[in-house]
Coordinates of C-alpha atoms and ligand atoms in Angstrom, one line a residue:
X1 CA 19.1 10.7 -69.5
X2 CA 20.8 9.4 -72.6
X3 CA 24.0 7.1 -71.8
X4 CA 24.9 6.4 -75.1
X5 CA 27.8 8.7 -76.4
X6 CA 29.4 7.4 -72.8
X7 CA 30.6 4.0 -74.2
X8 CA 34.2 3.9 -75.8
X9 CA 34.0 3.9 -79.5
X10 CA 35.0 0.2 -79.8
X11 CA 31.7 -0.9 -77.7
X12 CA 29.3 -2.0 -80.1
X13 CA 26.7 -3.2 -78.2
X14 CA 25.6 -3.0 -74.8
X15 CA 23.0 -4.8 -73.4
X16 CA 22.8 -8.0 -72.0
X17 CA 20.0 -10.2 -72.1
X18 CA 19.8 -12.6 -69.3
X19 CA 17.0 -15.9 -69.3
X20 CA 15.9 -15.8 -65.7
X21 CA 16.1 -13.2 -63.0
X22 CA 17.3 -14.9 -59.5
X23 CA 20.2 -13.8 -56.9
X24 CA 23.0 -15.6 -60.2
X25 CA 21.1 -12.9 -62.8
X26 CA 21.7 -10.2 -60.5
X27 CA 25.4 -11.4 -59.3
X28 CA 25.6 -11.3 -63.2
X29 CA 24.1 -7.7 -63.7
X30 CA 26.5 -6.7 -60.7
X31 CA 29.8 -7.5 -62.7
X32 CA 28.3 -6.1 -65.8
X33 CA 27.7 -2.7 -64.6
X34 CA 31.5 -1.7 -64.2
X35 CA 32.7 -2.8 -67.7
X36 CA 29.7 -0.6 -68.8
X37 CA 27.1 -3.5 -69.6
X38 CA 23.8 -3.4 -69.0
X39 CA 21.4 -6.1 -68.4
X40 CA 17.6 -7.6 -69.1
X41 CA 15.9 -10.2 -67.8
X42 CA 13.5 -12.9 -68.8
X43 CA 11.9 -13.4 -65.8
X44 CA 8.0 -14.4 -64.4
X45 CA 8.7 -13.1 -61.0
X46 CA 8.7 -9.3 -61.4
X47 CA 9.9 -8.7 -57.8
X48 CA 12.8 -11.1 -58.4
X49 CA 15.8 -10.4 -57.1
X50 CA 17.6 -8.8 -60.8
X51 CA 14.7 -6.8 -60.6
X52 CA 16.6 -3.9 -58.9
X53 CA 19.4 -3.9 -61.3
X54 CA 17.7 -4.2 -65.2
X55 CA 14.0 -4.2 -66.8
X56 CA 12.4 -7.5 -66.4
X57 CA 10.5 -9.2 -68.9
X58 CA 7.7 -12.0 -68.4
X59 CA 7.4 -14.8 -70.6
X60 CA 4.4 -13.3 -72.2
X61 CA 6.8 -10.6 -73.5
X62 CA 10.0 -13.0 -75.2
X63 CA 9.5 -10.2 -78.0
X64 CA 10.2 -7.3 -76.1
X65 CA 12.9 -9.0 -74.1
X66 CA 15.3 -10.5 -77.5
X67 CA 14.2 -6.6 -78.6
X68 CA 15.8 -5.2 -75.5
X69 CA 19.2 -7.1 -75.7
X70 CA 22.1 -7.7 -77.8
X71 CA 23.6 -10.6 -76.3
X72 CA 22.3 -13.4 -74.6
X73 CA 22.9 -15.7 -71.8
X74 CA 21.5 -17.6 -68.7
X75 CA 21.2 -17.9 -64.8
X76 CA 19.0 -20.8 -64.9
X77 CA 19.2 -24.1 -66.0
X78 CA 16.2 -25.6 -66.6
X79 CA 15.6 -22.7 -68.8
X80 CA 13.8 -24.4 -72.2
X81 CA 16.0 -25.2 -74.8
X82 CA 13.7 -24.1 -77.2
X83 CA 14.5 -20.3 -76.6
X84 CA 17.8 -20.6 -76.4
X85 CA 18.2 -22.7 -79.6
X86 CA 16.6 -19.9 -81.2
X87 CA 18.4 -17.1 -79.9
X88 CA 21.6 -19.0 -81.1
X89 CA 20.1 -19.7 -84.6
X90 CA 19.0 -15.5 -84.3
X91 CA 23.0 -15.1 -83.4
X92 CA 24.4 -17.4 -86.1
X93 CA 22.1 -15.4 -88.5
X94 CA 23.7 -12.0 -87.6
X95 CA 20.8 -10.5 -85.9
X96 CA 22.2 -10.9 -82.3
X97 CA 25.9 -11.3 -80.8
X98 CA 25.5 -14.6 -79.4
X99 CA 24.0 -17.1 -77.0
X100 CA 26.1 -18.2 -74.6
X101 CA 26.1 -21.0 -73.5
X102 CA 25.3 -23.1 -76.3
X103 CA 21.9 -24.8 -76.8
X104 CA 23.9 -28.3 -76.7
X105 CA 25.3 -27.4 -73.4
X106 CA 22.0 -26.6 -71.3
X107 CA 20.8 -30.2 -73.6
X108 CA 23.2 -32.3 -72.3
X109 CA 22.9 -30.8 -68.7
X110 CA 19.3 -31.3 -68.4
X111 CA 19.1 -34.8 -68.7
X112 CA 21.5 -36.9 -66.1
X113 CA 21.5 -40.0 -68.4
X114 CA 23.2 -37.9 -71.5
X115 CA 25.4 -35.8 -69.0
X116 CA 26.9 -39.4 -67.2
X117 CA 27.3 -40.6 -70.7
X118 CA 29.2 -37.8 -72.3
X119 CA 31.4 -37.6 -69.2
X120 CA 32.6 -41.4 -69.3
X121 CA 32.9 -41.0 -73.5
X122 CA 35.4 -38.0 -73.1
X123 CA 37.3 -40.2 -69.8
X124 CA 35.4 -38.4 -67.3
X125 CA 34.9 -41.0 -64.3
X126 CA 31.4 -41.0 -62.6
X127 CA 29.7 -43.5 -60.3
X128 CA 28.5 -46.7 -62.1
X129 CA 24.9 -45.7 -63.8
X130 CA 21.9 -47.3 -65.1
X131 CA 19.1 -46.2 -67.5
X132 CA 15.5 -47.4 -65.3
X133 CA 11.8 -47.3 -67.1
X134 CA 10.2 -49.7 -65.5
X135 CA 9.2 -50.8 -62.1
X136 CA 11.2 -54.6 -63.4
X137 CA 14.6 -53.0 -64.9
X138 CA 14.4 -51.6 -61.1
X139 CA 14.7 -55.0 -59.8
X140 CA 17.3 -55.7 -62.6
X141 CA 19.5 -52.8 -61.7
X142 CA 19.8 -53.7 -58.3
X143 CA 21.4 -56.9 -59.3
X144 CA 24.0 -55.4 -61.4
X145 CA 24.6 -52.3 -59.9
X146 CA 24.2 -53.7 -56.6
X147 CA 22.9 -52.0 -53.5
X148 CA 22.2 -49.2 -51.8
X149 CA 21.3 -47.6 -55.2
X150 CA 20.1 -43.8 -55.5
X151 CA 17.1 -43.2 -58.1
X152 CA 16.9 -40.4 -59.8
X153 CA 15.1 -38.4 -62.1
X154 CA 16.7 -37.8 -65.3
X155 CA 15.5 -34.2 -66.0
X156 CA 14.0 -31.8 -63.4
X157 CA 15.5 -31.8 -60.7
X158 CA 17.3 -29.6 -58.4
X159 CA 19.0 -29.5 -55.1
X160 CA 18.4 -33.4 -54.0
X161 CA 14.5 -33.1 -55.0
X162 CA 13.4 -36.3 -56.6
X163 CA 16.1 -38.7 -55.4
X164 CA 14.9 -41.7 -53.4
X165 CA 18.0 -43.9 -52.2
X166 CA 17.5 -47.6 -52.5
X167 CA 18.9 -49.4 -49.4
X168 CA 17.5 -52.9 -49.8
X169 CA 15.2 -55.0 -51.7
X170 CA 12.2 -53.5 -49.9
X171 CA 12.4 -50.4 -50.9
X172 CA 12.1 -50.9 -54.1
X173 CA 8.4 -50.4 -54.0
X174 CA 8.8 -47.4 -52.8
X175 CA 11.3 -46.0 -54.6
X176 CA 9.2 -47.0 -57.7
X177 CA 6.3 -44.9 -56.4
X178 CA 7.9 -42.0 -55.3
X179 CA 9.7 -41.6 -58.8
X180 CA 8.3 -44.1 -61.6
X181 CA 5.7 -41.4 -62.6
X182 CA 8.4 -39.4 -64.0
X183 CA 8.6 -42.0 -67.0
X184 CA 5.8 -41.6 -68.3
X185 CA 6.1 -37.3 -67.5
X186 CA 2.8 -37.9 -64.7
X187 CA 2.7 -35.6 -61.9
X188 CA 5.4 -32.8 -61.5
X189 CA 8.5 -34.7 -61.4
X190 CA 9.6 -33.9 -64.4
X191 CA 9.3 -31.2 -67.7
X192 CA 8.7 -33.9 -70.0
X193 CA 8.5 -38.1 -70.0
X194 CA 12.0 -39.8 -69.3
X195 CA 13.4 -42.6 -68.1
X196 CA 15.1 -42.5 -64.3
X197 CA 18.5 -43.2 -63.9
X198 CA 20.2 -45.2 -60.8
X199 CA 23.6 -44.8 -59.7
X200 CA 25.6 -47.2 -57.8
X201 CA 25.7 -45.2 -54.2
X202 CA 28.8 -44.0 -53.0
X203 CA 30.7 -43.4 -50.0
X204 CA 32.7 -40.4 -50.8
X205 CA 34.5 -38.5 -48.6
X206 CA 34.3 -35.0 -50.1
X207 CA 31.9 -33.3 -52.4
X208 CA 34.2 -30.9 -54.3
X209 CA 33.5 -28.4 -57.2
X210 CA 35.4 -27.0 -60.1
X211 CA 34.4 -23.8 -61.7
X212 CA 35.9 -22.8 -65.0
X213 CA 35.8 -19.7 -67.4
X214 CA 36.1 -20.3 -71.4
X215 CA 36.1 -17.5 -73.4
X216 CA 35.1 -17.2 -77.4
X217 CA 38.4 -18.1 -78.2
X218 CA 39.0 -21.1 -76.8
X219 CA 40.6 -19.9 -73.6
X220 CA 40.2 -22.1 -70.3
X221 CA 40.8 -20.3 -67.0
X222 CA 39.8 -22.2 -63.6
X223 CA 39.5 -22.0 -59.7
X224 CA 40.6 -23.8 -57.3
X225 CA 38.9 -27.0 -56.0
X226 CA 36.3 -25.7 -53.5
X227 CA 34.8 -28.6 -51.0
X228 CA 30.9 -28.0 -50.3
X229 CA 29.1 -29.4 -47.7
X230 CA 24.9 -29.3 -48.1
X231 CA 21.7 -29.3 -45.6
X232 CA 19.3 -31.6 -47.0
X233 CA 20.1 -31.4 -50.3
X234 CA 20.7 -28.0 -50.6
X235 CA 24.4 -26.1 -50.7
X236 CA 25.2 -24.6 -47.1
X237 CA 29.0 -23.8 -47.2
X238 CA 32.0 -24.0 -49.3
X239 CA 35.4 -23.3 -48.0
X240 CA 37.8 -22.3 -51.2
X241 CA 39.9 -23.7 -52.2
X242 CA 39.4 -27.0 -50.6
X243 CA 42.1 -27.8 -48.2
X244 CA 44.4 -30.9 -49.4
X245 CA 43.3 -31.3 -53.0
X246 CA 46.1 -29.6 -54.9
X247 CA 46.4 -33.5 -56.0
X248 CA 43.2 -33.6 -57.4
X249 CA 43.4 -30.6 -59.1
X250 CA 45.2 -31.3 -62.6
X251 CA 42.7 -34.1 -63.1
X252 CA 39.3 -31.7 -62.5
X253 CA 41.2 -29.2 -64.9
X254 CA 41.2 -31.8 -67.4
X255 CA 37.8 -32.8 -66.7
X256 CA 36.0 -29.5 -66.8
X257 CA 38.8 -28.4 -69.7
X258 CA 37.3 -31.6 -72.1
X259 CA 34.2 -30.9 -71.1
X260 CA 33.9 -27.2 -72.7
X261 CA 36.2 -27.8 -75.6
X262 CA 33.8 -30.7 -76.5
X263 CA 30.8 -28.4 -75.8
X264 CA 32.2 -25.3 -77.5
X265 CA 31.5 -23.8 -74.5
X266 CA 31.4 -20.0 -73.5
X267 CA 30.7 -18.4 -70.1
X268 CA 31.1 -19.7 -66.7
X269 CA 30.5 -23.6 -65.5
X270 CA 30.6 -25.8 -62.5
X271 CA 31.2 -29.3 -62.1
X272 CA 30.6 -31.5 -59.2
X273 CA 32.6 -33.9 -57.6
X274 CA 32.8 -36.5 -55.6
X275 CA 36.1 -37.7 -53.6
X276 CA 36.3 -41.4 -53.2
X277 CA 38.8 -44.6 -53.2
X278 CA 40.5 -46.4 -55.3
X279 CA 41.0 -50.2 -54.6
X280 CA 44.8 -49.3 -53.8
X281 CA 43.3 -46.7 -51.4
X282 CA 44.3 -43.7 -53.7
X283 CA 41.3 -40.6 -53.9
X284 CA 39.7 -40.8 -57.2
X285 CA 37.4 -37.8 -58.4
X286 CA 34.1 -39.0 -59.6
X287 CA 31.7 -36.4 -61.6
X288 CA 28.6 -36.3 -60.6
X289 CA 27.0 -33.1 -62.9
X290 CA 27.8 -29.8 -64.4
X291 CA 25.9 -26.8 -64.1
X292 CA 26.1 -24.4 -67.8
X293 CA 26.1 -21.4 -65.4
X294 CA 27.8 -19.9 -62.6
X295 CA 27.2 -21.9 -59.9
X296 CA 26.6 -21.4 -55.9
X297 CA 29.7 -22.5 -55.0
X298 CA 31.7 -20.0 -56.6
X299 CA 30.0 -17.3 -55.1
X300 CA 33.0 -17.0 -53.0
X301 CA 34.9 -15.6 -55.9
X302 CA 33.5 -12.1 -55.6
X303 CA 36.0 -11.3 -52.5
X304 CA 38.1 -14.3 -52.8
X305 CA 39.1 -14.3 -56.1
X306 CA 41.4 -11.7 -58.2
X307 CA 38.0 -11.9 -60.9
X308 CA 35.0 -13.5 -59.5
X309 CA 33.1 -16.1 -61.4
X310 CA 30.1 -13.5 -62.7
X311 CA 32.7 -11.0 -64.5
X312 CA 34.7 -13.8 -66.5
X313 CA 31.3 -14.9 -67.1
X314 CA 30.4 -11.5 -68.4
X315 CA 33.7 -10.8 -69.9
X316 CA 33.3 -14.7 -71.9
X317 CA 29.7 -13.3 -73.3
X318 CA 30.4 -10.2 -74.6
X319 CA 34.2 -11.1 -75.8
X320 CA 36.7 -9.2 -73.6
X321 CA 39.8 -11.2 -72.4
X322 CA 38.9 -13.2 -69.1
X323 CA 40.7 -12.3 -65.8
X324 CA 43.2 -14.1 -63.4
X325 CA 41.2 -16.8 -61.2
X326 CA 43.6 -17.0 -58.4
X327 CA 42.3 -16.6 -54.9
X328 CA 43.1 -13.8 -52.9
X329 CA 43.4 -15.1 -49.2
X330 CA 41.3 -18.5 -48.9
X331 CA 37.6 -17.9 -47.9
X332 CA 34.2 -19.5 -46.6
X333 CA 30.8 -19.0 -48.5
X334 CA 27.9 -20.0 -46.1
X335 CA 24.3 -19.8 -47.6
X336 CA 21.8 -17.7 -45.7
X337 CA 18.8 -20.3 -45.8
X338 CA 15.0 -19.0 -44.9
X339 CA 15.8 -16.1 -42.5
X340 CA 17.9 -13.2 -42.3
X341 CA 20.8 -13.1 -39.5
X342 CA 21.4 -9.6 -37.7
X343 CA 23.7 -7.9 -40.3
X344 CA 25.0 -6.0 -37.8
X345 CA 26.2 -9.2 -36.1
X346 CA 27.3 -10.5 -39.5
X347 CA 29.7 -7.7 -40.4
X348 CA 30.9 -7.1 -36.9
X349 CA 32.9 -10.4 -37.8
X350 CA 36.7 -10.3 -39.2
X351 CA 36.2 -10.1 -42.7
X352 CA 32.9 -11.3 -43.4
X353 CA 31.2 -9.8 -46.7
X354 CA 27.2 -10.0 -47.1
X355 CA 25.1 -10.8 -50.3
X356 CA 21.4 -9.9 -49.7
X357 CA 18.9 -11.5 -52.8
X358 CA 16.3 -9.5 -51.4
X359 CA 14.2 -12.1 -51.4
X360 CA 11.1 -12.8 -49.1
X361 CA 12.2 -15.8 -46.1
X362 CA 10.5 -19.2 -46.9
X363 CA 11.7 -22.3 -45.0
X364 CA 15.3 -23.1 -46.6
X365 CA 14.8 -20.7 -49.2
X366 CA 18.7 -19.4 -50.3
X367 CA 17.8 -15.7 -49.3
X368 CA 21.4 -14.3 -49.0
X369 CA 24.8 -15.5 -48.9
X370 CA 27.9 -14.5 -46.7
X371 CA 31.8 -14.6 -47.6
X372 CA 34.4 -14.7 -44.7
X373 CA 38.1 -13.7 -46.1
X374 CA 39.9 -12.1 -43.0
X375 CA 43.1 -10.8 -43.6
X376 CA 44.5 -13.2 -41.4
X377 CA 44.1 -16.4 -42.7
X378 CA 44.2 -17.7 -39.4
X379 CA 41.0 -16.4 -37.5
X380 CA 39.0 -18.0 -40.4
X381 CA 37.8 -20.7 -38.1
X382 CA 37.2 -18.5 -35.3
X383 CA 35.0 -15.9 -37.9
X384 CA 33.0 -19.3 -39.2
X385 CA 32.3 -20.2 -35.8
X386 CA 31.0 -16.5 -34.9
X387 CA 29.3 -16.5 -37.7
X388 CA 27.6 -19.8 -37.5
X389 CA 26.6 -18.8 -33.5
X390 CA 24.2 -15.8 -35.2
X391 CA 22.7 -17.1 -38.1
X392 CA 19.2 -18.3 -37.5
X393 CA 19.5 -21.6 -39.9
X394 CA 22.6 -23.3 -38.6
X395 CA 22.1 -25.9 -41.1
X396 CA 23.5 -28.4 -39.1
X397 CA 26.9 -26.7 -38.8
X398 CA 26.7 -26.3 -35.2
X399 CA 27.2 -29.9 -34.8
Ligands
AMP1 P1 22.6 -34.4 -57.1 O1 21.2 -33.8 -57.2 O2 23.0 -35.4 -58.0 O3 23.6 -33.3 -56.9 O4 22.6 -35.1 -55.6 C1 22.3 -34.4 -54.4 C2 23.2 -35.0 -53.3 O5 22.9 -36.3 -53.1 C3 24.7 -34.9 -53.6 O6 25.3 -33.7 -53.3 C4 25.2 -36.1 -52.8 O7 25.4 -35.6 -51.4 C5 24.1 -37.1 -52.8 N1 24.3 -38.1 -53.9 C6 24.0 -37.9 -55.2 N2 24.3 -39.0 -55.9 C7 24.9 -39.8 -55.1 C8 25.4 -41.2 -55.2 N3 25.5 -41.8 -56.4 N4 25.9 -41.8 -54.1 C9 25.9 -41.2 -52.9 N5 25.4 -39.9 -52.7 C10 24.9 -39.3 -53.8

């Protein structure tokens, strides 16, 4: 079946190439499909979960793949720069219709040491932070900075994975030997040699996010605050927006807003939060990162929002006007984590909405998501507490 005379006469192009395949690629390939995109994949797991909504490429076929697509964005951060520099340059030459986001963007966020430094040069507070290559700037940094400290890698990694917090003196040894190899790039810390980076450790009192939209011409539309809470390192729930932050919110639009403009941003992006004090007892926002994609905890937005973070993502890439990013009635995303809950239980609650990523259950593995938005805003406690009573992970929420 041909599609092609079915396009309006003003669509130019059509497909949509994506760098990586998981459940954000196919969130992504689920907005496309109604504004009549189409998308590819670049993608080593064949039976990922975009597999069921485009052709997936492996890495041993980029050819086919920049072949396949007009336009060109990603779902995965640690994606290597390399290809996306030169799907930009491809872009900027006239042979494609973009990448988006920009090489510099997925640069910065790749390496924590450049992302805390760009964030404090455009005003952006963050948690005082220390460059660390050896095992005696260790011992130096936990002078000035003080302890507890938390070590991290600079590049590499993802959802709390090689972090070691540094408590006392003693642990420095430790610290040093769970992480120092990822200096010189030993072991599988890390894609390539780089120093670690410690952070004074905080006592926050909320992790919040801020998700954003900026399209090619310059526009800026954002969410609300949305407070996350995580199970060992790894996102379980997000209630949006976050209750009691409307305070909060002009100075995370300002943040998130720099950071794009400065960036030359386009597409979708999350930045992380933490709520603290101020000496005068006042919350302060620290950032912590930014993710150049859409981002787990926005995942709410497909129900809760009036345009979910994947179609002004879409709409930002292929260079339609981005839609409104109010919420609809105020929701709660909670990650399905390593095994599937009844979905008859799940959708037997109030307003619950369920996300499959067909994906095989592995210990903690994100394998689905669900969004509760009842009608009535107030039997959302009551529907979180049903659902948390089924789901086989309770991920500590129970307690
Ligand atoms: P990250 O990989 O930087 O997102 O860190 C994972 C989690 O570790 C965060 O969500 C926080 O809960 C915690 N964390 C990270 N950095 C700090 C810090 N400097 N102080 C206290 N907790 C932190």
């Amino acid at each position: 079946m041909t599609i092609a005379n079915t396009y309006p006469a003003n669509q130019t192009f059509h497909t949509i190439g994506i760098l990586g395949g998981g459940q954000l690629g196919m969130m992504l390939a689920e907005a496309a499909l109604p504004l009549g995109y189409r998308c590819v994949f670049l993608e080593d797991a064949a039976n990922c979960p975009a597999s069921l909504y485009g052709q997936v490429f492996s890495s041993d076929h980029v050819e086919a793949f920049i072949a396949a697509a007009d336009v060109f964005t990603l779902e995965f951060e640690n994606t290597p720069a390399e290809t996306v520099a030169r799907l930009k340059k491809m872009s900027d030459a006239g042979e494609k219709q973009g990448m988006f986001p920009p090489p510099q963007a997925l640069e910065v966020a790749q390496d924590r040491l450049n992302e805390k430094t760009l964030f404090n040069q455009l005003g952006i507070k963050t948690v005082p932070f220390k460059s660390v290559s050896s095992k005696a700037e260790l011992k130096e940094v936990s002078d000035t900075l003080g302890l507890p400290l938390v070590l991290k890698t600079s590049r590499g990694g993802y959802d709390g994975k090689g972090q070691f917090v540094v408590a006392t003196e003693a642990d420095i040894e430790e610290a040093w030997k769970a992480l120092g190899d990822a200096v010189s790039g030993k072991g599988n810390l890390t894609p390539t040699p780089a120093p670690l980076i410690a952070e004074g450790f905080i006592n926050f009192s909320r992790e919040v996010s801020i998700i954003a939209t900026r399209a090619q011409d310059g526009t800026i539309h954002t969410y609300d605050l949305v407070e996350n809470h995580h199970h060992t390192g790894i996102l379980a729930i997000s209630h949006a927006p976050a209750v009691g932050t409307s305070h909060l919110l002009p100075e995370a639009q300002n943040a998130i807003s720099s950071l794009m403009t400065h960036l030359d941003y386009v597409g979708t992006m999350a930045l992380e939060l933490f709520v603290s004090k101020d000496e005068k007892g006042n919350d302060v926002i620290l950032a912590n990162e930014f993710a150049p994609r859409v981002h787990n905890s926005g995942h709410w937005s497909i129900e809760g929002a009036v345009t979910s973070q994947f179609e002004n993502h879409i709409r930002a890439v292929v260079g339609l006007p981005l839609g409104d990013t109010d919420n609809v009635f105020p929701s709660v995303m909670v990650n399905v984590l390593g095994e599937y809950p009844n979905l008859a239980e799940v959708l037997a609650i109030d307003g619950a909405h369920y996300h499959t990523y067909h994906k095989e259950e592995r210990e903690d593995r994100k394998i689905a998501h669900i969004t509760l938005m009842p009608n009535d805003v107030a039997k959302l406690d009551d529907a979180l507490q049903q659902l948390i009573a089924i789901l086989p992970n309770k991920m500590g929420l129970d307690s």
